PDB file of N, CA and C in Angstrom:
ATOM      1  N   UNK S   1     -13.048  14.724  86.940  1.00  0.00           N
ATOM      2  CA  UNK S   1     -14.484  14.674  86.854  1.00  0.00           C
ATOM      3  C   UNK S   1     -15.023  14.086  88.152  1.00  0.00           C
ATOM      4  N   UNK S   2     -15.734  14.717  88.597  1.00  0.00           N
ATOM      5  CA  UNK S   2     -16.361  14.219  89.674  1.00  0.00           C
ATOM      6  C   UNK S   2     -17.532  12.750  89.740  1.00  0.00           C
ATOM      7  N   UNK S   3     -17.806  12.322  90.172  1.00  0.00           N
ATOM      8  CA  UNK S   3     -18.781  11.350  90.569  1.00  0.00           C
ATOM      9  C   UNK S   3     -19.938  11.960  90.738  1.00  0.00           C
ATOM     10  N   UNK S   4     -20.985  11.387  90.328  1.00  0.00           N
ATOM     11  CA  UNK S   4     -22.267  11.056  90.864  1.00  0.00           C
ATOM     12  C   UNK S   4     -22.507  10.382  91.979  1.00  0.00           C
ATOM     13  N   UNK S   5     -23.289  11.081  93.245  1.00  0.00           N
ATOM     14  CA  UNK S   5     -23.813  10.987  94.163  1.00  0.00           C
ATOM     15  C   UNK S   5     -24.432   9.647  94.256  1.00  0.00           C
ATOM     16  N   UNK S   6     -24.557   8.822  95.586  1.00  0.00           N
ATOM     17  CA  UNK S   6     -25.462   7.970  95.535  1.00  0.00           C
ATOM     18  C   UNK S   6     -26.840   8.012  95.195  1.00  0.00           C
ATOM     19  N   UNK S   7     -27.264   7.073  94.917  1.00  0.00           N
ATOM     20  CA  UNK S   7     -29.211   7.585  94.594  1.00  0.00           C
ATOM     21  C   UNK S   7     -29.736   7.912  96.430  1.00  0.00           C
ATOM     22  N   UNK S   8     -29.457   7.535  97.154  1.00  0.00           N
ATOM     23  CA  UNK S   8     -30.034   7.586  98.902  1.00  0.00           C
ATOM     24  C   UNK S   8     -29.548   9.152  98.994  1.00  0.00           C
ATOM     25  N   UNK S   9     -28.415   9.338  98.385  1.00  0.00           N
ATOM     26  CA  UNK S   9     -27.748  11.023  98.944  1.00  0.00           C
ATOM     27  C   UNK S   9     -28.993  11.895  98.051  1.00  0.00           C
ATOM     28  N   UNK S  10     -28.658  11.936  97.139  1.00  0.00           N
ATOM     29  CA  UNK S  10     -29.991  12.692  95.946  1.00  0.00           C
ATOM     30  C   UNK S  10     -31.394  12.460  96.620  1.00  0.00           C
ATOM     31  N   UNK S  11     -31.707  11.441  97.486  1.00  0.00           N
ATOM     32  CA  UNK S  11     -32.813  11.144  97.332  1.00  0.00           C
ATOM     33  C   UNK S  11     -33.362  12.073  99.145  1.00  0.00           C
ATOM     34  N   UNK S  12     -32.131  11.956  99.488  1.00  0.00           N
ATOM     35  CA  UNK S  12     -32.210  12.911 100.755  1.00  0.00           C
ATOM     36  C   UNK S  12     -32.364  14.402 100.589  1.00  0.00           C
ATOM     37  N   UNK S  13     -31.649  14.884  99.550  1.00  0.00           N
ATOM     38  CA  UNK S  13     -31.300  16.287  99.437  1.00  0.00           C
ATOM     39  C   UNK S  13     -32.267  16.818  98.611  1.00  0.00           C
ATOM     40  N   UNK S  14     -33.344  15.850  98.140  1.00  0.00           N
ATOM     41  CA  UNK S  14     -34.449  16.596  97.410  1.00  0.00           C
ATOM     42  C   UNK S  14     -36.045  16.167  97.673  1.00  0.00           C
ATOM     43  N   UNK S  15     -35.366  15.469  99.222  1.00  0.00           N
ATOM     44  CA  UNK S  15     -37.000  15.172 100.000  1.00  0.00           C
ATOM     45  C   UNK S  15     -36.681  16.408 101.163  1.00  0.00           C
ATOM     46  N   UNK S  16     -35.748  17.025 101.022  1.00  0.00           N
ATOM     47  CA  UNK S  16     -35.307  18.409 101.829  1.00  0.00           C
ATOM     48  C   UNK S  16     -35.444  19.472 101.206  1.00  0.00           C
ATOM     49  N   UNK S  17     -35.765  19.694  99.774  1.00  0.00           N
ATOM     50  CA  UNK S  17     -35.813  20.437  98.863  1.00  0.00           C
ATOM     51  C   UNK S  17     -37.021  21.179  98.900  1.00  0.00           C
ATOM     52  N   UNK S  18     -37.219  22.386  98.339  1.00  0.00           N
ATOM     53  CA  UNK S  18     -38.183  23.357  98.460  1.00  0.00           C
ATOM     54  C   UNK S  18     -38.108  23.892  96.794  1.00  0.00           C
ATOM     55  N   UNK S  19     -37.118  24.494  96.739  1.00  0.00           N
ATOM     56  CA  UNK S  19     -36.779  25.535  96.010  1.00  0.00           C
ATOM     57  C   UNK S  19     -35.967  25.546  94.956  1.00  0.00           C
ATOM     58  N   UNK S  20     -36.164  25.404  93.546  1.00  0.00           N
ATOM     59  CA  UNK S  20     -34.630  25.046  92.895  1.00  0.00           C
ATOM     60  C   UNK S  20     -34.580  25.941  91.881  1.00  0.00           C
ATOM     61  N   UNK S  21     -33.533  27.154  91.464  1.00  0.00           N
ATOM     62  CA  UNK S  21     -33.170  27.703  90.725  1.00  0.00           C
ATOM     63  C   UNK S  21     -32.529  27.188  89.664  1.00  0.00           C
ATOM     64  N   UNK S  22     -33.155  27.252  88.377  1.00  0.00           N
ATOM     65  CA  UNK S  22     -32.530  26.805  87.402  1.00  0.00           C
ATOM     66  C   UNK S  22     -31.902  27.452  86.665  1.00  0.00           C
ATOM     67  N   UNK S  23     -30.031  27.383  86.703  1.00  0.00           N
ATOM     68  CA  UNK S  23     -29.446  28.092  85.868  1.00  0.00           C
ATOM     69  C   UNK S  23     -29.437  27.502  84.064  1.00  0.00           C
ATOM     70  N   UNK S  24     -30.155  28.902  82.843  1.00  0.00           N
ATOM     71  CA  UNK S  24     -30.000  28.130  81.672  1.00  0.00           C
ATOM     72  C   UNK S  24     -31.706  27.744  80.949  1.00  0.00           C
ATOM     73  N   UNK S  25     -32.734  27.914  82.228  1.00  0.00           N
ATOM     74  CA  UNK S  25     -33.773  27.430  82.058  1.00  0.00           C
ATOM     75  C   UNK S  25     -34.546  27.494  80.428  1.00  0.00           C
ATOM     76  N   UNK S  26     -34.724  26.857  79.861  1.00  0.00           N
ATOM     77  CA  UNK S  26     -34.842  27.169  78.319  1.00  0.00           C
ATOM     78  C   UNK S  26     -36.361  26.891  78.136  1.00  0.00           C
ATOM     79  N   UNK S  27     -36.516  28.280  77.267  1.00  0.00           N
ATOM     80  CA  UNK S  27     -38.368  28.344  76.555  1.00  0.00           C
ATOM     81  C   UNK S  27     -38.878  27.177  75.694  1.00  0.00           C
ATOM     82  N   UNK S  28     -37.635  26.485  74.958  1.00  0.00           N
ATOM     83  CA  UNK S  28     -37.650  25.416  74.337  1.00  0.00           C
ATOM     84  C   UNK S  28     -38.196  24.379  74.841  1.00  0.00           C
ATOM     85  N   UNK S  29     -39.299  23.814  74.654  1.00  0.00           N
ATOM     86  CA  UNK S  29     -40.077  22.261  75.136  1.00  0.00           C
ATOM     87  C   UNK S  29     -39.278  21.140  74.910  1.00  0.00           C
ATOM     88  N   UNK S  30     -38.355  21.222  73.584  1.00  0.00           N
ATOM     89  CA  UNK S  30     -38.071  19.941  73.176  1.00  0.00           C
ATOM     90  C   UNK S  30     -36.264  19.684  73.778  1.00  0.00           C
ATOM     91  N   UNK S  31     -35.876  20.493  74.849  1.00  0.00           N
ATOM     92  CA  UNK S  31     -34.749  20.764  75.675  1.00  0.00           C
ATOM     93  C   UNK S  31     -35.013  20.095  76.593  1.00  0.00           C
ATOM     94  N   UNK S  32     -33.805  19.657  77.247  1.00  0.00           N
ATOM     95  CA  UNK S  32     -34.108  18.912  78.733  1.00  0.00           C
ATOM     96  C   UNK S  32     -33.757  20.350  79.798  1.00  0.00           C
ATOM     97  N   UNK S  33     -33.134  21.239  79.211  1.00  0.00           N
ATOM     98  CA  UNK S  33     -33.654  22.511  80.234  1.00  0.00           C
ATOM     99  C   UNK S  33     -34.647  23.086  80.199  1.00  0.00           C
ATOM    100  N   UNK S  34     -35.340  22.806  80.000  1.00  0.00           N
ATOM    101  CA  UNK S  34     -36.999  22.780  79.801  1.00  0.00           C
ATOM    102  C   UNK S  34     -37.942  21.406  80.404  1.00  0.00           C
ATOM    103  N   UNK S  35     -37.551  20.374  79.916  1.00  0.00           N
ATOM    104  CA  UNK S  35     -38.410  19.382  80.378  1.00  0.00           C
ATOM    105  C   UNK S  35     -38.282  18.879  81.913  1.00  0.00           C
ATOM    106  N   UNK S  36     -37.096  19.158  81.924  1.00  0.00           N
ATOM    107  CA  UNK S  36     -36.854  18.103  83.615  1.00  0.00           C
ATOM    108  C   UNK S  36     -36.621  19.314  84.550  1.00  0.00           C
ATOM    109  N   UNK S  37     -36.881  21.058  84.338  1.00  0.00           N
ATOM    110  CA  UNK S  37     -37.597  22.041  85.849  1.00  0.00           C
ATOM    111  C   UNK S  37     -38.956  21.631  85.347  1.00  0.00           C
ATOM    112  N   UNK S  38     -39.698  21.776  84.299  1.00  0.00           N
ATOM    113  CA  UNK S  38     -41.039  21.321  84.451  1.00  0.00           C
ATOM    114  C   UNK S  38     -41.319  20.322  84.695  1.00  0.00           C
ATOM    115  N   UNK S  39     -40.927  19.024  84.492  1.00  0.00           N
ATOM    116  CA  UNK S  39     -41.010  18.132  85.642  1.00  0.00           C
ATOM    117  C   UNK S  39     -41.304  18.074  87.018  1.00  0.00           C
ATOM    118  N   UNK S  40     -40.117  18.755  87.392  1.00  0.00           N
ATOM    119  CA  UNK S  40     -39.999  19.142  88.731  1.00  0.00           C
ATOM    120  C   UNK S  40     -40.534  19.923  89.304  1.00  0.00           C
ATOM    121  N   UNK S  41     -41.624  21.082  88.796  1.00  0.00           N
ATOM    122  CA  UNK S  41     -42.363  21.850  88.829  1.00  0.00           C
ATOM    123  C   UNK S  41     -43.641  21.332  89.188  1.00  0.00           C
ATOM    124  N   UNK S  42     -44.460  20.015  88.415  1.00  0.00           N
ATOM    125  CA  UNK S  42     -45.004  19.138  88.587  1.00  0.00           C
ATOM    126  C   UNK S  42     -45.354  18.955  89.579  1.00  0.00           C
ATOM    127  N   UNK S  43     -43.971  18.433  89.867  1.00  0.00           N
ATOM    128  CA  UNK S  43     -43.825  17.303  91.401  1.00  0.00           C
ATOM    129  C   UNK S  43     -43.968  18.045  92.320  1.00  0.00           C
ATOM    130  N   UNK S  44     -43.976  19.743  92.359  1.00  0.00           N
ATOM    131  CA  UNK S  44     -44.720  20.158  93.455  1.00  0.00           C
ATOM    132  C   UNK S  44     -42.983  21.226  94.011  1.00  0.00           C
ATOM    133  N   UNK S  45     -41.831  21.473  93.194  1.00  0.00           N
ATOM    134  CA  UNK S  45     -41.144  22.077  93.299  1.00  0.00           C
ATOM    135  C   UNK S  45     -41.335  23.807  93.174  1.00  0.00           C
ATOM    136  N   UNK S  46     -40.960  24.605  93.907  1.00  0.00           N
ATOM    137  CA  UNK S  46     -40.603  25.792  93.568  1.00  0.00           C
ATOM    138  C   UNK S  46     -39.818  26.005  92.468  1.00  0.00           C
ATOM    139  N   UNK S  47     -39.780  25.936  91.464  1.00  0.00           N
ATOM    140  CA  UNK S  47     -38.734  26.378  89.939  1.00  0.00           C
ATOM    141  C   UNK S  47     -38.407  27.577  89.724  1.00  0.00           C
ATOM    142  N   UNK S  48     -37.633  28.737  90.306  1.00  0.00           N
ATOM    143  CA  UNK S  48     -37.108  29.503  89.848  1.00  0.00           C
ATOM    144  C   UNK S  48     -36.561  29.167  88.413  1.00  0.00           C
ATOM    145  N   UNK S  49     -36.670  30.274  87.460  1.00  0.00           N
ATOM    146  CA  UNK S  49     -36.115  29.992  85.849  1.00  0.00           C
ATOM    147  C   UNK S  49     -34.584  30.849  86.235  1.00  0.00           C
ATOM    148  N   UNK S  50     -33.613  30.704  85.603  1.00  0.00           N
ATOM    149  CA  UNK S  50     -32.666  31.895  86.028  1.00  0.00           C
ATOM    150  C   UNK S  50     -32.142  32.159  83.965  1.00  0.00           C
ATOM    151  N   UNK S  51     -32.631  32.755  83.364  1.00  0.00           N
ATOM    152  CA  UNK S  51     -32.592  32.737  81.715  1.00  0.00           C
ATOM    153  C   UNK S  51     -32.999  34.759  81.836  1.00  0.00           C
ATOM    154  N   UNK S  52     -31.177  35.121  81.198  1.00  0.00           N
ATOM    155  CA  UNK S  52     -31.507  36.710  81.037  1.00  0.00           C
ATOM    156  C   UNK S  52     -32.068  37.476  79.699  1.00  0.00           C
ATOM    157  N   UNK S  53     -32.618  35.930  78.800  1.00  0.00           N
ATOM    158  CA  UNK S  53     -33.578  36.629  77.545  1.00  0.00           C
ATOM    159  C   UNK S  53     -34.424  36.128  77.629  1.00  0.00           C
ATOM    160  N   UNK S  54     -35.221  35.766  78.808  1.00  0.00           N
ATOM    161  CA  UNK S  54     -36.775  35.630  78.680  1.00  0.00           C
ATOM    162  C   UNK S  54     -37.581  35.929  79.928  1.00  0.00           C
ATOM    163  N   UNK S  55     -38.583  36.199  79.750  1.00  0.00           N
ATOM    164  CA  UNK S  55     -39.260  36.904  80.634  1.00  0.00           C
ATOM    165  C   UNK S  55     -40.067  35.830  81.579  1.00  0.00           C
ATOM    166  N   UNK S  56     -40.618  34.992  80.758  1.00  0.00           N
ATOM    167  CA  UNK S  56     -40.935  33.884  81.765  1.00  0.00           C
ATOM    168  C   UNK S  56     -40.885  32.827  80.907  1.00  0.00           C
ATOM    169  N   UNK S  57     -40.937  31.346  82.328  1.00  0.00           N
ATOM    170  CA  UNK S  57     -40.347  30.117  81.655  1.00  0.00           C
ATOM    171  C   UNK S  57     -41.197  29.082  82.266  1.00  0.00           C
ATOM    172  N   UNK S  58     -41.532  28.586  82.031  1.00  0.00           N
ATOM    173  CA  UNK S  58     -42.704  27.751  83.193  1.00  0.00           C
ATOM    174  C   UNK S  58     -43.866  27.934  83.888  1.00  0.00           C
ATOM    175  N   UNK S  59     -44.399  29.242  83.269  1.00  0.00           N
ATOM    176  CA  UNK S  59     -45.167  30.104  83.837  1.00  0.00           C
ATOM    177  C   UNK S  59     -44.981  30.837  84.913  1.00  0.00           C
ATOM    178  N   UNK S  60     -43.462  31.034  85.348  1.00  0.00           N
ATOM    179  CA  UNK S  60     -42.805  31.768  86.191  1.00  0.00           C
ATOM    180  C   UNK S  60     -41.786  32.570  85.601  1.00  0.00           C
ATOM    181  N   UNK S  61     -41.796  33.981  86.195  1.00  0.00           N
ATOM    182  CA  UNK S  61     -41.141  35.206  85.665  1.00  0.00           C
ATOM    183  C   UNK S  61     -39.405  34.363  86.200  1.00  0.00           C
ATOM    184  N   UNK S  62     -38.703  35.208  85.102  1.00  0.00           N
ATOM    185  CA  UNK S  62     -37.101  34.915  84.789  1.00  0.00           C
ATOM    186  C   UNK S  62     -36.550  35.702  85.988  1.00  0.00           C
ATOM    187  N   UNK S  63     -35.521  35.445  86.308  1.00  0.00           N
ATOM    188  CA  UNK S  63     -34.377  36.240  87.138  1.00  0.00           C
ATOM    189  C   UNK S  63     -33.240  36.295  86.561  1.00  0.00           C
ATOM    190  N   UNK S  64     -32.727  37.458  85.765  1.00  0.00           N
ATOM    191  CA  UNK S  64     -31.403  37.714  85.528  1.00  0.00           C
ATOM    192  C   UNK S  64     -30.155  36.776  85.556  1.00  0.00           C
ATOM    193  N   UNK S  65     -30.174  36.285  86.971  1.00  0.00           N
ATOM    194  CA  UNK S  65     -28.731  36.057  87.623  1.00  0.00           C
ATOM    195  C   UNK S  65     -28.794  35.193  89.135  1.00  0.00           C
ATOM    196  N   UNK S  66     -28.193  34.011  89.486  1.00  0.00           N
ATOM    197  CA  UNK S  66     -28.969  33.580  90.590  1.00  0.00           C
ATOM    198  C   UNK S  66     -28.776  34.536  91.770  1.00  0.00           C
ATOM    199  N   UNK S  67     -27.778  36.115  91.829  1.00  0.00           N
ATOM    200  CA  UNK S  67     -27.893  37.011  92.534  1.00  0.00           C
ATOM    201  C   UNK S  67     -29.195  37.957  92.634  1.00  0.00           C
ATOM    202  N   UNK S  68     -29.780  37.310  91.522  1.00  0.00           N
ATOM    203  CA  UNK S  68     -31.563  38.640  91.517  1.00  0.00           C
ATOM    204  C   UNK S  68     -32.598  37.935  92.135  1.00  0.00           C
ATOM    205  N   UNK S  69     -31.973  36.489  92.738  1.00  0.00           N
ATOM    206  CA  UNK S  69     -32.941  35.652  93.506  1.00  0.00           C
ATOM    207  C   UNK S  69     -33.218  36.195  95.037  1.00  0.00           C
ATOM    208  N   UNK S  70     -34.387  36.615  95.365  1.00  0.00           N
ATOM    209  CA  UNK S  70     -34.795  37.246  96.448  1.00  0.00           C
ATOM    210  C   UNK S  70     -35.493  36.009  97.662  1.00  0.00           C
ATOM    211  N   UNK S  71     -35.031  35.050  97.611  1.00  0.00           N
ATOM    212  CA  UNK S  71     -35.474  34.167  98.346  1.00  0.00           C
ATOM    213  C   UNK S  71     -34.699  33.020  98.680  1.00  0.00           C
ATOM    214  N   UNK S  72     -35.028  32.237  99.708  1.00  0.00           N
ATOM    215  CA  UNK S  72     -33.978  30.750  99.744  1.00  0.00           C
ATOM    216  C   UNK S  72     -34.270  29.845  98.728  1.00  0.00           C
ATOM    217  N   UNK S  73     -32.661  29.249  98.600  1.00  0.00           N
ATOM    218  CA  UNK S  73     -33.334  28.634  97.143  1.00  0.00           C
ATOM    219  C   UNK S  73     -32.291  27.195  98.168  1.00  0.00           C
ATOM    220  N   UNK S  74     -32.658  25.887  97.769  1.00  0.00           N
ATOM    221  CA  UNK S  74     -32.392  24.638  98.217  1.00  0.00           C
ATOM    222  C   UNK S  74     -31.284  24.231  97.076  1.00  0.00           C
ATOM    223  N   UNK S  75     -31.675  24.240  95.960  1.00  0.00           N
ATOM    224  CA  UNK S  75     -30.561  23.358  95.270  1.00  0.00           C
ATOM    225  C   UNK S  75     -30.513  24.652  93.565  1.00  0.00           C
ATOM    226  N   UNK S  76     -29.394  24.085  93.015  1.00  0.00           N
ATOM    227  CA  UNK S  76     -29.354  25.193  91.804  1.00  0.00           C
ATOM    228  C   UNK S  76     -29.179  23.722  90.922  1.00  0.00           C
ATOM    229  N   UNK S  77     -29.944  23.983  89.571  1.00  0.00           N
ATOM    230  CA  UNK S  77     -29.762  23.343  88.342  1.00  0.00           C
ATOM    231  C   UNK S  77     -28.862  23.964  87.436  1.00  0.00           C
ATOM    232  N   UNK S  78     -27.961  23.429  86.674  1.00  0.00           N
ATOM    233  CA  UNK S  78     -27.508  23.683  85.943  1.00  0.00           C
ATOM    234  C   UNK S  78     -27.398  23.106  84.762  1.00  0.00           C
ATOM    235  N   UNK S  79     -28.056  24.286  83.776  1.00  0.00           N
ATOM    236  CA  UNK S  79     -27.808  23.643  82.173  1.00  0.00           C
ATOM    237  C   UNK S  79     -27.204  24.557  81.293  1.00  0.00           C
ATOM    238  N   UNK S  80     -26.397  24.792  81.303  1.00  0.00           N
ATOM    239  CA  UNK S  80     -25.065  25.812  81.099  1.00  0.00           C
ATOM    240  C   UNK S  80     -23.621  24.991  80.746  1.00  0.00           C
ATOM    241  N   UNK S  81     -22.886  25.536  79.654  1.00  0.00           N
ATOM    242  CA  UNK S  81     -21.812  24.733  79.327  1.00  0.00           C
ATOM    243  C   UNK S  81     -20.790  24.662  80.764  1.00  0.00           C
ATOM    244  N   UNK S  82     -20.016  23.225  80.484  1.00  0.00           N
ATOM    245  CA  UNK S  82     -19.274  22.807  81.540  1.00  0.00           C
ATOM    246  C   UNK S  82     -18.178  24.206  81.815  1.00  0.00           C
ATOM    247  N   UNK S  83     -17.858  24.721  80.705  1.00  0.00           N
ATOM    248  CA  UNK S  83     -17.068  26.041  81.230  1.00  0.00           C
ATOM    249  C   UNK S  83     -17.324  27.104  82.117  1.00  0.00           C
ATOM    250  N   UNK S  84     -18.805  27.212  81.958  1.00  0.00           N
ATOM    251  CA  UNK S  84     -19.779  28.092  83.162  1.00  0.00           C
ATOM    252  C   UNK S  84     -19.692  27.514  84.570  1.00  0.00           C
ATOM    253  N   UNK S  85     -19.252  26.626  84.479  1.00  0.00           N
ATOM    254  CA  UNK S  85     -19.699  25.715  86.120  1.00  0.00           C
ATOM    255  C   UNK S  85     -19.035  26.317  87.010  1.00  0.00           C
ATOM    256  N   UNK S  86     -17.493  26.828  87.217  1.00  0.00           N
ATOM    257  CA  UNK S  86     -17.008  26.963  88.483  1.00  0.00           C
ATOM    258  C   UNK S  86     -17.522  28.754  88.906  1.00  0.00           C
ATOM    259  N   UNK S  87     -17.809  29.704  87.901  1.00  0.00           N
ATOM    260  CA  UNK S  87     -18.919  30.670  87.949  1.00  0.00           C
ATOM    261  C   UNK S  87     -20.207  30.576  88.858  1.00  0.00           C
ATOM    262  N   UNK S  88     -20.912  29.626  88.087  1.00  0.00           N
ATOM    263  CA  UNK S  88     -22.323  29.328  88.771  1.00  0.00           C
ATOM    264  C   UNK S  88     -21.918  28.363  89.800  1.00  0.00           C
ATOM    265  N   UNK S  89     -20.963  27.810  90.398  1.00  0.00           N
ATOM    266  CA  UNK S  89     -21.258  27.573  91.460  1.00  0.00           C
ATOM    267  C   UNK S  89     -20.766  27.887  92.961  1.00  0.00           C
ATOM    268  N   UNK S  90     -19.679  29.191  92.343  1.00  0.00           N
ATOM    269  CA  UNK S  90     -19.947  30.599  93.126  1.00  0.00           C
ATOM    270  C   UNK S  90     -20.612  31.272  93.463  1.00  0.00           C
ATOM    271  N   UNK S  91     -21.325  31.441  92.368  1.00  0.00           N
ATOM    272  CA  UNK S  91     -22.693  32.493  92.589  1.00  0.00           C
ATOM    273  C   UNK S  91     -23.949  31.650  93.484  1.00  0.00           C
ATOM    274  N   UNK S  92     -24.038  30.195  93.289  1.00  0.00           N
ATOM    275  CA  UNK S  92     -25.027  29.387  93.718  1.00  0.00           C
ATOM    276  C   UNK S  92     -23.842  29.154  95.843  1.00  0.00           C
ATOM    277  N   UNK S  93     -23.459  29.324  95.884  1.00  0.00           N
ATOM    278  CA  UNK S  93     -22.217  29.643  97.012  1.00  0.00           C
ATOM    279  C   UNK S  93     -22.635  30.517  97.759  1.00  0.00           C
ATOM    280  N   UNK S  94     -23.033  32.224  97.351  1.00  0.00           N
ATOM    281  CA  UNK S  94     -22.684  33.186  98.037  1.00  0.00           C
ATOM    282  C   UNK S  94     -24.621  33.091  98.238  1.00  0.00           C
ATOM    283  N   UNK S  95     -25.378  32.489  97.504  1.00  0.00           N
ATOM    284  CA  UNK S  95     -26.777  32.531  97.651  1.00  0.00           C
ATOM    285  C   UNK S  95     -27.125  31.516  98.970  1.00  0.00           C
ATOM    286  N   UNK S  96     -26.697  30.807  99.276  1.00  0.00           N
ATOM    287  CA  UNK S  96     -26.137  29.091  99.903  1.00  0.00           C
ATOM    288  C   UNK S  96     -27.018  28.198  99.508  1.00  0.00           C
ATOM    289  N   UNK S  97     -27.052  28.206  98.223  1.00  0.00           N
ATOM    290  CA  UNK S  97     -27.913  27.324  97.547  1.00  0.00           C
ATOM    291  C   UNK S  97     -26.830  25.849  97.800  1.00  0.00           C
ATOM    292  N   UNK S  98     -27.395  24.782  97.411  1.00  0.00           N
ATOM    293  CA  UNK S  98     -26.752  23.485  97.543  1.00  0.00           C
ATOM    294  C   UNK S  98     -26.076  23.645  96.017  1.00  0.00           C
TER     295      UNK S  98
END
């Protein structure tokens, strides 16, 4: 299991941040894949949703797959079971998402 980042490293890599694709993004309010991209949405983030049964999530249209992302994306969220991870963070790899 890996470690958690310092708070100064996080705090660098998302005062550099633009753009964050969220793999998992859920329509559900009472989800934290839901509450914390809208959060971050808030705060003035770009939120890509990346959810292939819904059409929009945040008041932003869905993307398939973080390959149907047509733009630079800074960091990828993930709320997807731990078995999905070394997947999505291939795919978040070949995009050069963080």
């Amino acid at each position: 299991m890996s470690e958690t980042p310092p708070d100064e490293t996080l705090a660098v890599i998302y005062r550099n941040t633009r753009t964050i694709a969220v793999v998992g993004a859920s329509t559900n309010p009472d989800k934290p894949a839901h509450t914390i991209p809208a959060y971050l949405q808030a705060q003035g983030f770009r939120v890509i949703p990346v959810n292939p049964t819904a059409d929009e999530v945040f008041g932003e249209p869905t993307v398939s797959s973080l390959a149907d992302i047509s733009q630079p994306v800074d960091v990828v969220n993930v709320f997807r079971p731990s078995v999905e991870a070394p997947d999505i963070a291939a795919q978040a790899a070949a995009i050069g998402a963080s």
